[in-house]
Amino acid sequence: MEEDKKQTFEEAMEELEQIVEKLEEGDVPLEESIRLFQEGMKLSKLCHDKLQHVEKQMDELLKEDGETEPFTLQEDE
C-alpha cells in the first residue's frame, strides 16, 4: 500500500493501460487474467482517489489571507 501513495496518477494510468492491453489480447491464462484484473482494479481505485482529492482541492478557493472558501460555479443565464 505504501507504493500506491508514491505512485503518481500518470504512472498508475500508464500501468492500467498496459494491463487493459494485455487483457484485450485475450491470450492470457485464466490465473494471470485474474491477477491482472485485480491489479487493474487496485490501480483504478488509486486513480479515482487521486482525482477525488484534486476535486476537493479545486472546490475551495484560497483567499488572500490564506483562508479557504467553498467554490461555487455560477451558470450563465
PDB file of C-alpha atoms in Angstrom:
ATOM      1  CA  MET A   1       0.000   0.000   0.000  1.00  0.00           C
ATOM      2  CA  GLU A   2       2.948   2.308   0.652  1.00  0.00           C
ATOM      3  CA  GLU A   3       3.916   2.004  -3.029  1.00  0.00           C
ATOM      4  CA  ASP A   4       0.451   3.259  -4.035  1.00  0.00           C
ATOM      5  CA  LYS A   5       0.960   6.544  -2.227  1.00  0.00           C
ATOM      6  CA  LYS A   6       4.219   7.152  -4.040  1.00  0.00           C
ATOM      7  CA  GLN A   7       2.847   6.239  -7.470  1.00  0.00           C
ATOM      8  CA  THR A   8       1.704   9.243  -9.462  1.00  0.00           C
ATOM      9  CA  PHE A   9      -1.627   9.416 -11.241  1.00  0.00           C
ATOM     10  CA  GLU A  10       0.148   9.291 -14.593  1.00  0.00           C
ATOM     11  CA  GLU A  11       2.195   6.225 -13.618  1.00  0.00           C
ATOM     12  CA  ALA A  12      -0.909   4.427 -12.383  1.00  0.00           C
ATOM     13  CA  MET A  13      -2.823   5.280 -15.568  1.00  0.00           C
ATOM     14  CA  GLU A  14       0.036   4.055 -17.767  1.00  0.00           C
ATOM     15  CA  GLU A  15       0.234   0.774 -15.849  1.00  0.00           C
ATOM     16  CA  LEU A  16      -3.541   0.416 -16.015  1.00  0.00           C
ATOM     17  CA  GLU A  17      -3.488   0.947 -19.790  1.00  0.00           C
ATOM     18  CA  GLN A  18      -0.828  -1.761 -20.152  1.00  0.00           C
ATOM     19  CA  ILE A  19      -2.957  -4.178 -18.139  1.00  0.00           C
ATOM     20  CA  VAL A  20      -6.010  -3.441 -20.260  1.00  0.00           C
ATOM     21  CA  GLU A  21      -3.997  -4.035 -23.449  1.00  0.00           C
ATOM     22  CA  LYS A  22      -2.798  -7.415 -22.133  1.00  0.00           C
ATOM     23  CA  LEU A  23      -6.320  -8.449 -21.159  1.00  0.00           C
ATOM     24  CA  GLU A  24      -7.714  -7.320 -24.527  1.00  0.00           C
ATOM     25  CA  GLU A  25      -5.197  -9.525 -26.344  1.00  0.00           C
ATOM     26  CA  GLY A  26      -7.128 -12.443 -24.909  1.00  0.00           C
ATOM     27  CA  ASP A  27      -4.285 -14.963 -24.811  1.00  0.00           C
ATOM     28  CA  VAL A  28      -3.521 -14.544 -21.102  1.00  0.00           C
ATOM     29  CA  PRO A  29      -4.049 -17.644 -18.934  1.00  0.00           C
ATOM     30  CA  LEU A  30      -7.013 -17.511 -16.558  1.00  0.00           C
ATOM     31  CA  GLU A  31      -4.990 -17.202 -13.344  1.00  0.00           C
ATOM     32  CA  GLU A  32      -2.869 -14.417 -14.837  1.00  0.00           C
ATOM     33  CA  SER A  33      -6.010 -12.679 -16.118  1.00  0.00           C
ATOM     34  CA  ILE A  34      -7.491 -12.703 -12.640  1.00  0.00           C
ATOM     35  CA  ARG A  35      -4.270 -11.319 -11.164  1.00  0.00           C
ATOM     36  CA  LEU A  36      -4.122  -8.590 -13.828  1.00  0.00           C
ATOM     37  CA  PHE A  37      -7.791  -7.758 -13.271  1.00  0.00           C
ATOM     38  CA  GLN A  38      -7.247  -7.394  -9.526  1.00  0.00           C
ATOM     39  CA  GLU A  39      -4.180  -5.213 -10.113  1.00  0.00           C
ATOM     40  CA  GLY A  40      -6.181  -3.121 -12.598  1.00  0.00           C
ATOM     41  CA  MET A  41      -8.972  -2.607 -10.073  1.00  0.00           C
ATOM     42  CA  LYS A  42      -6.407  -1.518  -7.479  1.00  0.00           C
ATOM     43  CA  LEU A  43      -4.898   0.975  -9.924  1.00  0.00           C
ATOM     44  CA  SER A  44      -8.345   2.202 -10.931  1.00  0.00           C
ATOM     45  CA  LYS A  45      -9.185   2.900  -7.286  1.00  0.00           C
ATOM     46  CA  LEU A  46      -5.864   4.697  -6.819  1.00  0.00           C
ATOM     47  CA  CYS A  47      -6.572   6.956  -9.815  1.00  0.00           C
ATOM     48  CA  HIS A  48     -10.135   7.579  -8.640  1.00  0.00           C
ATOM     49  CA  ASP A  49      -8.949   8.512  -5.142  1.00  0.00           C
ATOM     50  CA  LYS A  50      -6.326  10.895  -6.525  1.00  0.00           C
ATOM     51  CA  LEU A  51      -8.926  12.567  -8.767  1.00  0.00           C
ATOM     52  CA  GLN A  52     -11.317  12.970  -5.839  1.00  0.00           C
ATOM     53  CA  HIS A  53      -8.550  14.543  -3.778  1.00  0.00           C
ATOM     54  CA  VAL A  54      -7.795  17.050  -6.549  1.00  0.00           C
ATOM     55  CA  GLU A  55     -11.516  17.749  -6.968  1.00  0.00           C
ATOM     56  CA  LYS A  56     -11.790  18.621  -3.269  1.00  0.00           C
ATOM     57  CA  GLN A  57      -8.827  20.958  -3.617  1.00  0.00           C
ATOM     58  CA  MET A  58     -10.441  22.621  -6.627  1.00  0.00           C
ATOM     59  CA  ASP A  59     -13.698  23.111  -4.718  1.00  0.00           C
ATOM     60  CA  GLU A  60     -12.032  25.567  -2.411  1.00  0.00           C
ATOM     61  CA  LEU A  61     -10.508  28.836  -3.362  1.00  0.00           C
ATOM     62  CA  LEU A  62      -7.588  30.146  -1.421  1.00  0.00           C
ATOM     63  CA  LYS A  63      -8.299  33.648  -0.259  1.00  0.00           C
ATOM     64  CA  GLU A  64      -5.581  36.289   0.081  1.00  0.00           C
ATOM     65  CA  ASP A  65      -5.384  35.813   3.868  1.00  0.00           C
ATOM     66  CA  GLY A  66      -4.721  32.081   3.466  1.00  0.00           C
ATOM     67  CA  GLU A  67      -8.237  31.041   4.405  1.00  0.00           C
ATOM     68  CA  THR A  68     -10.264  28.918   2.051  1.00  0.00           C
ATOM     69  CA  GLU A  69     -13.843  29.285   0.988  1.00  0.00           C
ATOM     70  CA  PRO A  70     -16.142  26.973  -0.919  1.00  0.00           C
ATOM     71  CA  PHE A  71     -16.116  27.451  -4.672  1.00  0.00           C
ATOM     72  CA  THR A  72     -19.463  27.707  -6.397  1.00  0.00           C
ATOM     73  CA  LEU A  73     -19.872  27.815 -10.124  1.00  0.00           C
ATOM     74  CA  GLN A  74     -22.256  30.467 -11.376  1.00  0.00           C
ATOM     75  CA  GLU A  75     -24.042  29.422 -14.517  1.00  0.00           C
ATOM     76  CA  ASP A  76     -24.766  31.917 -17.283  1.00  0.00           C
ATOM     77  CA  GLU A  77     -28.397  32.799 -17.780  1.00  0.00           C
TER      78      GLU A  77
END
